[in-house]
XYZ file of C-alpha atoms in Angstrom:
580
model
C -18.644 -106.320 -138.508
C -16.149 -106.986 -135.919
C -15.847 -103.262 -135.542
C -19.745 -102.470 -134.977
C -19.918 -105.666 -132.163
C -17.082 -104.015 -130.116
C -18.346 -100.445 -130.172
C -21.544 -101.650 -129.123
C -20.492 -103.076 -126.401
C -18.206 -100.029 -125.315
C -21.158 -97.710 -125.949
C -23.323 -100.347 -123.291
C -21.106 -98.995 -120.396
C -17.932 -101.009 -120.725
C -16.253 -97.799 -122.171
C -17.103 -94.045 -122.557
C -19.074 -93.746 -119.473
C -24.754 -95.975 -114.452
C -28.449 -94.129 -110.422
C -27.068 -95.826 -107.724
C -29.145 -99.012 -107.610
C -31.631 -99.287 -104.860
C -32.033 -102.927 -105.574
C -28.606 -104.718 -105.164
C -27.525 -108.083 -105.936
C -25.462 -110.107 -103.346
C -22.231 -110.183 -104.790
C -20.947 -113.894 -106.167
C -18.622 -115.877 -104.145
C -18.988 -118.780 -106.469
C -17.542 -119.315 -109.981
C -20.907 -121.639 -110.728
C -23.468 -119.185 -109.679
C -24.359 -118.088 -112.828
C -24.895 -120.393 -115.250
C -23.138 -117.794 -117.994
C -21.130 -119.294 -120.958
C -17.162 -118.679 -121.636
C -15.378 -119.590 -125.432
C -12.323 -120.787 -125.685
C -11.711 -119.726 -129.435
C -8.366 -121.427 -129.726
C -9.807 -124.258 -130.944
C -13.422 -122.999 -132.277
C -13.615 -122.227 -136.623
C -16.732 -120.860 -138.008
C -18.632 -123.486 -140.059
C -20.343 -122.555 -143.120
C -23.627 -120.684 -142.985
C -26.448 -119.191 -145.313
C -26.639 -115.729 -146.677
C -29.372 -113.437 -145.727
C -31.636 -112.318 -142.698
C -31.763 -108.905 -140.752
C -29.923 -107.790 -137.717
C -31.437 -105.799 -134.982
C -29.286 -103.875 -132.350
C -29.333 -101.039 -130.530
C -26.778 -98.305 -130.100
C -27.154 -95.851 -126.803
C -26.224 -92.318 -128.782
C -26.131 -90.785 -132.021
C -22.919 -89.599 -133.932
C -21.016 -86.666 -133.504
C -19.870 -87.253 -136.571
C -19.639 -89.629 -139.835
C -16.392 -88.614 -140.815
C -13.625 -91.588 -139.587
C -11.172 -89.620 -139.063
C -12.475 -87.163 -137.098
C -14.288 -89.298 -134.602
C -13.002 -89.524 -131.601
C -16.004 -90.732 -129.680
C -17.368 -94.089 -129.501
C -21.224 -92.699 -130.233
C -19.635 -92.057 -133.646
C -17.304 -95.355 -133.928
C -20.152 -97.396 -133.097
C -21.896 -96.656 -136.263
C -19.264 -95.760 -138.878
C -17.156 -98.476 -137.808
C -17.791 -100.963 -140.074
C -17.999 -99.375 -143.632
C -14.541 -98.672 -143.804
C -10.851 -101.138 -143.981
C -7.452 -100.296 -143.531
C -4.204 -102.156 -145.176
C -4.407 -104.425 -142.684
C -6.491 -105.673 -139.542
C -6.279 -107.604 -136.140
C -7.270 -111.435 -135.782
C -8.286 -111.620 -132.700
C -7.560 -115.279 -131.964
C -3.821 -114.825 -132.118
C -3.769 -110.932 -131.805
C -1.602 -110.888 -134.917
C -2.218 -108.301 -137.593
C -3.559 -110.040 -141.055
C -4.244 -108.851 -144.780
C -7.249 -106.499 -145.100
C -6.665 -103.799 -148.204
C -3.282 -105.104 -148.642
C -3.373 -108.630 -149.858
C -0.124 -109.323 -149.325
C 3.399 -106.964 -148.368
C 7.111 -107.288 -148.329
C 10.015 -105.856 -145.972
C 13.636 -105.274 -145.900
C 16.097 -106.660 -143.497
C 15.710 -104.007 -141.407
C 12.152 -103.119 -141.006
C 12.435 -99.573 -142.592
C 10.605 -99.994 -145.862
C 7.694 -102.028 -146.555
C 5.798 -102.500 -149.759
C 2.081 -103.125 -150.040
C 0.374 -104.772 -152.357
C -3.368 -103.900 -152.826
C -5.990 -106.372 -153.675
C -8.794 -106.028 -156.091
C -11.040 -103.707 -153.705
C -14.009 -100.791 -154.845
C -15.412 -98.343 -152.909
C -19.172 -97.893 -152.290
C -19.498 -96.513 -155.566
C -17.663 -99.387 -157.740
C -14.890 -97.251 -158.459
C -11.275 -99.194 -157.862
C -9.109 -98.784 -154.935
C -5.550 -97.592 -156.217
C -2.438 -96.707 -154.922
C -3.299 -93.299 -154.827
C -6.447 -93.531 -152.520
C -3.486 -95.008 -149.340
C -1.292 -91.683 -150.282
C -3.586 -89.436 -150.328
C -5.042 -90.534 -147.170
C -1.595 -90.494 -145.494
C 0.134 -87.415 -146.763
C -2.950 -85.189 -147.233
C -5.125 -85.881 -144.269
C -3.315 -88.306 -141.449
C -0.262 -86.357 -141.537
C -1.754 -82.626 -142.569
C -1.260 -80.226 -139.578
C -4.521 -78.616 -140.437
C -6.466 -81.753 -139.588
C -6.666 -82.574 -136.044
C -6.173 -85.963 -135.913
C -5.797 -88.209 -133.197
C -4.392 -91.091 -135.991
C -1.589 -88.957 -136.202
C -0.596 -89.325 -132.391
C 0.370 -93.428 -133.896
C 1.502 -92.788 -137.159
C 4.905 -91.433 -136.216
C 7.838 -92.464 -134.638
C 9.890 -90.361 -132.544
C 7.663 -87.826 -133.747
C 8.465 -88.332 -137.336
C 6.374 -89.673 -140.423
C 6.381 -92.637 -142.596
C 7.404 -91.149 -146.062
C 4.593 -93.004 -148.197
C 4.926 -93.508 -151.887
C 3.161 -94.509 -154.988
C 4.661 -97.804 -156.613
C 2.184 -98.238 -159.145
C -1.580 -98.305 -159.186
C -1.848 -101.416 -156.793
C 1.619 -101.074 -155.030
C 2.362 -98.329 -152.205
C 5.974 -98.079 -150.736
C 6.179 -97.119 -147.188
C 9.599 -95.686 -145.407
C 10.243 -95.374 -141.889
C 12.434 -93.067 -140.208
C 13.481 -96.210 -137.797
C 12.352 -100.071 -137.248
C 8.783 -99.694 -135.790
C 7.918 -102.491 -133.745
C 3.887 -102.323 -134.138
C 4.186 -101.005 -137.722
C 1.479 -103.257 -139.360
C -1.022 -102.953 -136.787
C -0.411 -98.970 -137.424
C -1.507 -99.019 -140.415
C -4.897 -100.337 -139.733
C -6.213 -96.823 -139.921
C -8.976 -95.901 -142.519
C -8.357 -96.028 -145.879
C -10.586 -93.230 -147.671
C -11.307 -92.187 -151.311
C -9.065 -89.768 -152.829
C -11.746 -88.900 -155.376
C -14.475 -88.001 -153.188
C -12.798 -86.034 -150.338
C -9.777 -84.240 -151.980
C -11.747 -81.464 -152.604
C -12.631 -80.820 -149.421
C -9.409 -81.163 -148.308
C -7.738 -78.741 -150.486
C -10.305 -76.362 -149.873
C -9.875 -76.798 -145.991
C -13.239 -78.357 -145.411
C -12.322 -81.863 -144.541
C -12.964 -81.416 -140.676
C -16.491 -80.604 -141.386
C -16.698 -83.099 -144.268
C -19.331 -85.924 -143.577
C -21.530 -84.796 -140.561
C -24.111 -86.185 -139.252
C -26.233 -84.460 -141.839
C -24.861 -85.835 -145.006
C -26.593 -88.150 -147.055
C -25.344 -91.271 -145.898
C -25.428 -93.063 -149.302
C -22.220 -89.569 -149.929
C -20.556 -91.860 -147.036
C -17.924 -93.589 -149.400
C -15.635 -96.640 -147.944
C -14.640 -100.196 -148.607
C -16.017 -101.803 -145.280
C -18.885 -104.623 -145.362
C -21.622 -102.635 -145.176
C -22.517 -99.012 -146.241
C -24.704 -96.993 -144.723
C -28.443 -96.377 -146.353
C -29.948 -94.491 -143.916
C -29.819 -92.755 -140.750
C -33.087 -90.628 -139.063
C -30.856 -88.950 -135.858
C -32.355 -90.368 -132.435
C -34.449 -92.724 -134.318
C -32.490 -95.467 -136.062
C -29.123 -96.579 -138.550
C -30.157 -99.167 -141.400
C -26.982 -100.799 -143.377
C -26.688 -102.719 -146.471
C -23.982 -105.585 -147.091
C -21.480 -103.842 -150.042
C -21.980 -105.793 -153.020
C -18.439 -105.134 -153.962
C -17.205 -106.369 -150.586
C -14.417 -108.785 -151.759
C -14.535 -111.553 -148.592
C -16.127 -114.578 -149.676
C -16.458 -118.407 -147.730
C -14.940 -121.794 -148.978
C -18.321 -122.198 -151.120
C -17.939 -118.933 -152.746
C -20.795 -117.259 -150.544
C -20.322 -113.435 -150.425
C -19.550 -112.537 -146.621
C -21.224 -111.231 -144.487
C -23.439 -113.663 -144.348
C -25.838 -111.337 -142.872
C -27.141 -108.757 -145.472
C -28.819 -105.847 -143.678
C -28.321 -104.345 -140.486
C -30.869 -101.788 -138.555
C -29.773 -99.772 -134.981
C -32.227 -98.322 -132.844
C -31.233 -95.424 -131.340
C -32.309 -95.921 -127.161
C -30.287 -93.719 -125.011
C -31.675 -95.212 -122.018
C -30.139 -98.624 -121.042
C -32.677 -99.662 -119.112
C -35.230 -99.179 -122.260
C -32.492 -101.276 -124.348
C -32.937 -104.090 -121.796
C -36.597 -103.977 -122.190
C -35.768 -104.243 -126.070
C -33.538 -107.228 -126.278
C -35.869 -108.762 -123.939
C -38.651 -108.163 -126.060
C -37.124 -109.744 -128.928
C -36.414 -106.074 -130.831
C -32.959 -106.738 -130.784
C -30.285 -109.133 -131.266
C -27.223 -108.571 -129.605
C -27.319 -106.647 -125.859
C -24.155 -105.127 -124.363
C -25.044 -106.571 -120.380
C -24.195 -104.666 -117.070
C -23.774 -106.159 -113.930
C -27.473 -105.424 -112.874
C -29.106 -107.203 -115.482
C -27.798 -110.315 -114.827
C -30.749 -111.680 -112.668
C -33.441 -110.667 -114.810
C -31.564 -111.578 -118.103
C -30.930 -115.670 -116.453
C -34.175 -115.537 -115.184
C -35.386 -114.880 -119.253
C -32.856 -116.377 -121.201
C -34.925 -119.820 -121.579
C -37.972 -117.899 -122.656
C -36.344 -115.515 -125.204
C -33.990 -118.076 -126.413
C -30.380 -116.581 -125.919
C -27.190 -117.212 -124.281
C -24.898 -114.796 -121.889
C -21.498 -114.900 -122.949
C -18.782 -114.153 -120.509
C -15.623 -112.808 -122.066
C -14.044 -112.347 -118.712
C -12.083 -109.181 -117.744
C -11.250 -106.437 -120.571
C -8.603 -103.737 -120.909
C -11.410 -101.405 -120.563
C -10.862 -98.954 -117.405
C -13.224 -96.649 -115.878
C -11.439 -93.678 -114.119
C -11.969 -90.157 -112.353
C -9.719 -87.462 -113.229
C -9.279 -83.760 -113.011
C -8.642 -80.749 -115.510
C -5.066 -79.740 -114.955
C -5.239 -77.612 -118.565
C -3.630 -74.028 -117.877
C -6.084 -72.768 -121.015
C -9.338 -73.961 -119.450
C -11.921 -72.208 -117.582
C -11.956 -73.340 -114.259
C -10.752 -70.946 -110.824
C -6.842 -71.029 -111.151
C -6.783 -71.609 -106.907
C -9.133 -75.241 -108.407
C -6.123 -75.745 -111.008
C -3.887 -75.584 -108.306
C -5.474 -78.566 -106.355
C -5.728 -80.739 -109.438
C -1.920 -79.802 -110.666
C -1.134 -81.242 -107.308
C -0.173 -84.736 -106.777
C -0.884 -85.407 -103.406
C -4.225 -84.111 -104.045
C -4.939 -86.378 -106.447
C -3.544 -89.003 -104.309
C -5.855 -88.110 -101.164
C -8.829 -88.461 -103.654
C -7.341 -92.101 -104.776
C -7.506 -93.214 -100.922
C -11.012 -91.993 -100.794
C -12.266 -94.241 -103.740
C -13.779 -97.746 -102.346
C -12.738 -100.141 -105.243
C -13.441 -103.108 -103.182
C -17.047 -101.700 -102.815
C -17.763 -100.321 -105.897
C -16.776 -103.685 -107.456
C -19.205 -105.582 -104.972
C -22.259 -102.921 -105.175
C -22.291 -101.582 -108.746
C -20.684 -104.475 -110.762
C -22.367 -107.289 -108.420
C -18.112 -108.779 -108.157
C -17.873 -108.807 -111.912
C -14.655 -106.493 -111.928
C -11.288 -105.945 -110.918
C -10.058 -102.688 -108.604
C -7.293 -101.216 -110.732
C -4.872 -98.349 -110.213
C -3.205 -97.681 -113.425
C -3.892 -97.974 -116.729
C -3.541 -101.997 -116.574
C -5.879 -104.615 -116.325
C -5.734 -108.080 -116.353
C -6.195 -108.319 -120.169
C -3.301 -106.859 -120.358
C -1.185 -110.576 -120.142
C 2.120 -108.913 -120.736
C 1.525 -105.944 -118.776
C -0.769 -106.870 -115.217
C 1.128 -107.254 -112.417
C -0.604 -107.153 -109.128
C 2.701 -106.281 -106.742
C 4.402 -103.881 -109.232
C 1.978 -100.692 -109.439
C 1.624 -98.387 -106.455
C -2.073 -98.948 -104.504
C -4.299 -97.044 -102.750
C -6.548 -98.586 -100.541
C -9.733 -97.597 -99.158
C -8.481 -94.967 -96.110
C -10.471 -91.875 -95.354
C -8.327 -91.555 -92.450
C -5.295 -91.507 -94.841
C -7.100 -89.371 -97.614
C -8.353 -86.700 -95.049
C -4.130 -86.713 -93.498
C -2.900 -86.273 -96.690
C -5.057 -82.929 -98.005
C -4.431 -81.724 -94.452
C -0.700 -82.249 -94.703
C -0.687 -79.963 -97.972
C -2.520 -77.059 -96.715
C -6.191 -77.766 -96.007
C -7.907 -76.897 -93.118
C -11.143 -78.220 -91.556
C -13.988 -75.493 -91.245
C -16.268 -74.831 -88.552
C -19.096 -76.275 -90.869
C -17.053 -79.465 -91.586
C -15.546 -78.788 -94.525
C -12.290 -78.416 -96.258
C -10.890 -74.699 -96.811
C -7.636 -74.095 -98.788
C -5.076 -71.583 -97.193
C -6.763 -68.444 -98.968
C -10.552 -69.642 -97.774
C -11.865 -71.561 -100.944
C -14.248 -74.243 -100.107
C -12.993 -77.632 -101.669
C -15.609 -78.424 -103.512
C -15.615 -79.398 -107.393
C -18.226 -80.639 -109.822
C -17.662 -83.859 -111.059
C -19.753 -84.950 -114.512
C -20.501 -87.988 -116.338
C -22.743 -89.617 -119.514
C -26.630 -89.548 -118.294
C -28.284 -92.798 -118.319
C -25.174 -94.721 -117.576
C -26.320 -96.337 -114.586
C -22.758 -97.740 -113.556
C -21.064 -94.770 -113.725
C -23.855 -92.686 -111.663
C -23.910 -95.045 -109.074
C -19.948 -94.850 -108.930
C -20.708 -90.841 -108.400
C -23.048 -90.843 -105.890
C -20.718 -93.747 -104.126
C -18.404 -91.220 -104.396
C -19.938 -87.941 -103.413
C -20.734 -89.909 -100.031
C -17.483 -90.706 -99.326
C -15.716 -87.115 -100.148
C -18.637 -85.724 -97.886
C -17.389 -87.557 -95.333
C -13.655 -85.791 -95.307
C -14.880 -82.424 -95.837
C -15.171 -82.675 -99.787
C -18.460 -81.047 -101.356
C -19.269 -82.807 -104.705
C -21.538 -81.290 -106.987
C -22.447 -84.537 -109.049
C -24.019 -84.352 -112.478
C -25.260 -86.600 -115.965
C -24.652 -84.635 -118.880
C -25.802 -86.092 -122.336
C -23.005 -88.093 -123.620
C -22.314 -85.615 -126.804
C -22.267 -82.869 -124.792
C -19.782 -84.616 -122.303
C -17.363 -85.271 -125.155
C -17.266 -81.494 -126.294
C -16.723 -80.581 -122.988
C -13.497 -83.162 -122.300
C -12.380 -82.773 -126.573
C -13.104 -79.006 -127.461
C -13.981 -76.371 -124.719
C -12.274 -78.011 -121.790
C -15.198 -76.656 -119.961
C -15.030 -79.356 -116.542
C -13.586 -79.585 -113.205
C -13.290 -83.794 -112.789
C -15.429 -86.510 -115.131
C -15.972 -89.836 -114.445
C -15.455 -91.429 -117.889
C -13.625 -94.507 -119.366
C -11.372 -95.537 -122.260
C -11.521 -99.130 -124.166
C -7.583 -99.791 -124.161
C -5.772 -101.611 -127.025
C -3.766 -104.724 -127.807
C -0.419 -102.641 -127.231
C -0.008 -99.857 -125.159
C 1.393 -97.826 -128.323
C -1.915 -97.435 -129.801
C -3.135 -95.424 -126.691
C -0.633 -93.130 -126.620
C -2.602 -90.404 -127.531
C -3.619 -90.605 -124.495
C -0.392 -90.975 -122.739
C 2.171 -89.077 -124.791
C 1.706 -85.102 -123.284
C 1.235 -84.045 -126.742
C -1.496 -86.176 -127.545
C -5.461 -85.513 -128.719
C -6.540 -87.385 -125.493
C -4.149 -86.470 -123.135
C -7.092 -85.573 -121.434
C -6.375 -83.868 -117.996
C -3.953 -81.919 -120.322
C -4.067 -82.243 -123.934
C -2.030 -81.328 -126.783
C 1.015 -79.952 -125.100
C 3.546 -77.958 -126.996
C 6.002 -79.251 -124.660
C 5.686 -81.610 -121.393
C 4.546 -79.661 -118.302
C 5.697 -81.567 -116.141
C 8.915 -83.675 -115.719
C 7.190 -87.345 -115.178
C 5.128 -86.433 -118.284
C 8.560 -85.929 -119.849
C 9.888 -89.217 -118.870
C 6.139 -90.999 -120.002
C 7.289 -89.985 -123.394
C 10.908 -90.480 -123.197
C 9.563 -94.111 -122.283
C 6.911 -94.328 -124.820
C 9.193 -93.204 -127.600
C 11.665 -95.762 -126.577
C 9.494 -98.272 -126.635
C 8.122 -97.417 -130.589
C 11.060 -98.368 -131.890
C 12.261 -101.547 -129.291
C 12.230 -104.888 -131.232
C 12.606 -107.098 -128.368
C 9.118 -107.630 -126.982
C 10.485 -108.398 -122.967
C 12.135 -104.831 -123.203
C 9.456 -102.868 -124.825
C 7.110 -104.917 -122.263
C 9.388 -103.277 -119.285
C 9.418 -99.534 -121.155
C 6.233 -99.722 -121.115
C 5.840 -101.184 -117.451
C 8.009 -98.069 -116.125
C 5.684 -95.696 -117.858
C 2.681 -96.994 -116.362
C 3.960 -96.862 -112.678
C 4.977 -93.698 -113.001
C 1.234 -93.013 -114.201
C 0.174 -94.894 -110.909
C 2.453 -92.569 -108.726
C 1.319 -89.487 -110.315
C -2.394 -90.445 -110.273
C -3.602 -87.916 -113.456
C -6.203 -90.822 -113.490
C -7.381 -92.213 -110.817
C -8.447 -95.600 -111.842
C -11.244 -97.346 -110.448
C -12.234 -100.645 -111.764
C -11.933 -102.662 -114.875
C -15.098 -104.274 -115.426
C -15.956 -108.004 -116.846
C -17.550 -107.989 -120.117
C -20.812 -109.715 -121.141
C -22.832 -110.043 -124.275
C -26.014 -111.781 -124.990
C -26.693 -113.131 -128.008
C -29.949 -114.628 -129.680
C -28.825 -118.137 -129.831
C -30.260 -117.453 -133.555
C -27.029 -115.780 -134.425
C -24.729 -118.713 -135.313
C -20.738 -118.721 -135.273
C -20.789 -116.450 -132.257
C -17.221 -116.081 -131.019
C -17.108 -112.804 -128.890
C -14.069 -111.894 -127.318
C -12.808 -108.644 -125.657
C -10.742 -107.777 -128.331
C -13.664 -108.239 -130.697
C -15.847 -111.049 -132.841
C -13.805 -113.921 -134.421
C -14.498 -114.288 -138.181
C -17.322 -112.074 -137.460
C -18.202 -112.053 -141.320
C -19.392 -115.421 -140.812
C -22.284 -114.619 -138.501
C -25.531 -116.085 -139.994
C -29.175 -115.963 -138.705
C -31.021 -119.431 -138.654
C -34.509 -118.801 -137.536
């Protein structure tokens, strides 16, 4: 359940990518002005509830896709999130990975083998989990080079994978090429069922295995709840797994809750209108709804929870890929550094933070926020202030010349002038372009701003490459090695760039040399400073250029008991009950 929480909230805007708001709120100089709740979970255990009841949420986008392993999109996380486990999961209160299909596990003195044990588990279909269900997934799907993967990108180290092993039917043997620092949170990845999807995988099907299309009751996992039905653009109903193996102190089955049902609104505004209604349970909230969500929350009985700043980032960037088809004299700005730079300096942070996210944000310019404990450090990334002056110097400096119409012309007569993209509906992010459009205009820049549907967005940035800059946004993770898809040259979501046979440039070279290093450093302080270098040098270099990471805020029908939300997810989320 944890899972489905979190993705909801990404898909509300804290994530994957809001018309400029005519109305705006006077941003909050006072801590008290809004009377919005904050949990300290340190302290805070669930108490025991009931079983039963229905949930209602909403989810802003259908799947691409049902298949885990193939998603790499939070439309499809959000829904197929929760019917699956891996060996082992996060707990959120002390961000310290914890059984999940492996009750228990032992390791030698060195760190480089590690043996699982397995509990008692079934899929969807009451058939065991064995031994053979981990391998398979492993060595015939994670680590086949036919299946494009972005689990792979964390399942190696120094490019190299585990060598995993059957013990015996419970017991799985795992052997690493070196110590691997974040090992057991790696292998949090999806467990699937060898006996429903080897087929397809020896037959070279798997990538188009479990579409949006299938049957969802074919959809096999271990997870809390299964999936019963899904009517595209309409609605997801779940079912609590009867085999699901998690029970409380009293010998309840968890989750307490037993059935789930998603309605499908693309339009946040419409999902406002829904929780507010009293059609749903749970609302992701954005900066703009605060005043009409206090002025409510009496009346339709819920509380706002504040779970203060997340690693969440939203970002701009630019399509520096060789192979996609964009003008090569438009590659050649975005290759460019300094041009990237200029367009940093032209990005109000300050502003957008006040106007679009009402204060409730921080201006960031790397891939660090303040959730990031270990990481944030205010003085040690490069900046870029707000200077037009500055941006407009800078793009003159490497070869731009003002026209007689008052834009910018490159030294063989191009116009600059790109089209920047982003999810429709996402009222944040469109306000952020239009902020943005305004302000290039006014150093010579022509923006052609657009909303695509959020589906179509994603094939654009994961399969045709077919985009010139995209305002978008990525959830982070509890270590920076579980994002390095993103950040390793080779990786799935090296997005300006992806999935490069070898670095193209030499500070992408070095981001890997650092990440790499890092993999396999034991001593937290020094992977903490690998991974500090890398991120500067991402600052410097400006591939993204980071814009804000904004606060994240849930309400919650204050009929939903043991709510502990947290930016990392729901505490004990299995113990949510609904007392009426």
């Amino acid at each position: 359940m944890k899972e489905f929480i979190k993705n909801l909230l990404i898909t509300f805007g804290v994530i994957l990518l809001f018309f400029l708001p005519f109305h705006l709120i006077k941003p909050s100089n006072s801590k008290n002005e809004y009377p919005i709740k904050t949990l300290d979970i340190k302290n805070l255990e669930p108490a025991i509830g009931v079983e039963g009841g229905e949930l209602k949420r909403s989810l802003s986008a259908d799947a691409k896709t049902l298949n885990p392993v193939m998603a790499q999109e939070t439309s499809s996380t959000a829904i197929i999130g929760m019917l699956f486990n891996g060996l082992t999961k996060t707990n959120v209160k002390t961000l310290l990975p914890e059984p999940d299909l492996a009750e228990k596990w032992e390791v030698n003195k060195d760190g480089t083998v590690w043996i699982f044990h397995l509990r008692d588990a079934k899929w969807f279909d009451g058939k065991p989990v064995s031994a053979d269900d981990v391998v398979f997934t492993y060595n015939q799907i994670y680590y086949n080079p036919n299946i494009p993967s972005s689990a792979k990108d964390v399942l190696t180290v120094e490019g190299k994978p585990f060598k995993v092993e059957k013990v015996d039917d419970k017991t799985v043997k795992f052997t690493l090429p070196k110590p691997f620092a974040v090992f057991l949170n790696a292998v949090s990845q999806p467990i699937l069922p060898k006996h429903v999807l080897e087929k397809s995988v020896k037959e070279g099907k798997f990538p188009s295995t479990w579409t949006v299309n299938t049957d969802p009751t074919q959809i096999i996992g271990t997870g809390p709840y299964k999936l019963v039905k899904y009517v595209q653009g309409q609605y997801v109903i779940y079912e609590r797994n009867p085999y699901y193996w998690e029970k409380d102190e009293k010998g309840q089955k968890l989750p307490y809750i037993v059935s789930i049902k998603s309605q499908i609104i693309k339009d946040p505004d419409v999902s406002l209108v829904k929780f507010l209604s009293g059609e749903s349970d749970i609302y992701g909230v954005r900066a703009t709804d605060l005043s009409k969500l206090l002025e409510n929350a009496k009346k339709g009985d819920y509380t706002i929870y504040n779970l203060g700043a997340t690693p969440s980032t939203l970002f701009l960037f630019f399509n520096q890929n060789p192979k996609a088809p964009i003008e090569k004299y438009k590659l050649k700005w975005f290759q460019n550094t300094k041009f990237r730079q200029a367009i940093s300096y032209a990005v109000d942070r300050e502003g957008i933070k006040n106007i679009v996210y009402n204060g409730l944000a921080t201006p960031i310019y790397t891939a660090v926020t303040p959730a990031d404990r270990r990481l944030y450090d205010e003085n040690y990334y490069p900046k870029y202030p707000y200077n037009l002056q500055k941006a407009k110097e800078i793009l003159l400096s490497i070869g731009f010349k003002e026209g007689k119409d008052g834009y910018l012309y490159d030294n063989e007569g191009h116009k600059l002038s790109f089209t920047l993209i982003t999810n429709a509906g996402n009222k944040e992010r469109e306000a952020i372009g239009n902020i943005l459009k305004e302000d290039l205009r006014k150093i010579g820049i022509e923006v052609n701003f657009q909303g695509l549907d959020f589906n179509n967005l994603v094939s654009k940035l994961m399969s045709n490459y077919d985009f010139e800059a995209v305002i978008i946004g990525l959830t982070g993770s509890m270590d920076p090695y579980f994002s390095q898809n993103v950040w390793l040259s080779s990786g799935h979501m090296h997005m300006w760039n992806p999935k490069q046979q070898k670095p193209a440039t030499d500070w992408e070279a070095e981001v890997d040399r650092l990440f790499n290093l890092a993999a396999v450093e034991l001593d937290q302080n020094k992977r903490d400073e690998l991974y500090k270098k890398a991120f500067k040098i991402i600052g410097e270099q400006q591939p993204m250029i980071f814009i804000v990471a904004p606060q994240e805020m849930v309400a919650v029908r204050n009929k939903l008991k043991n709510v502990f939300p947290t930016v990392w997810g729901w505490y004990k989320d299995e113990y949510v009950y609904i007392k009426e």
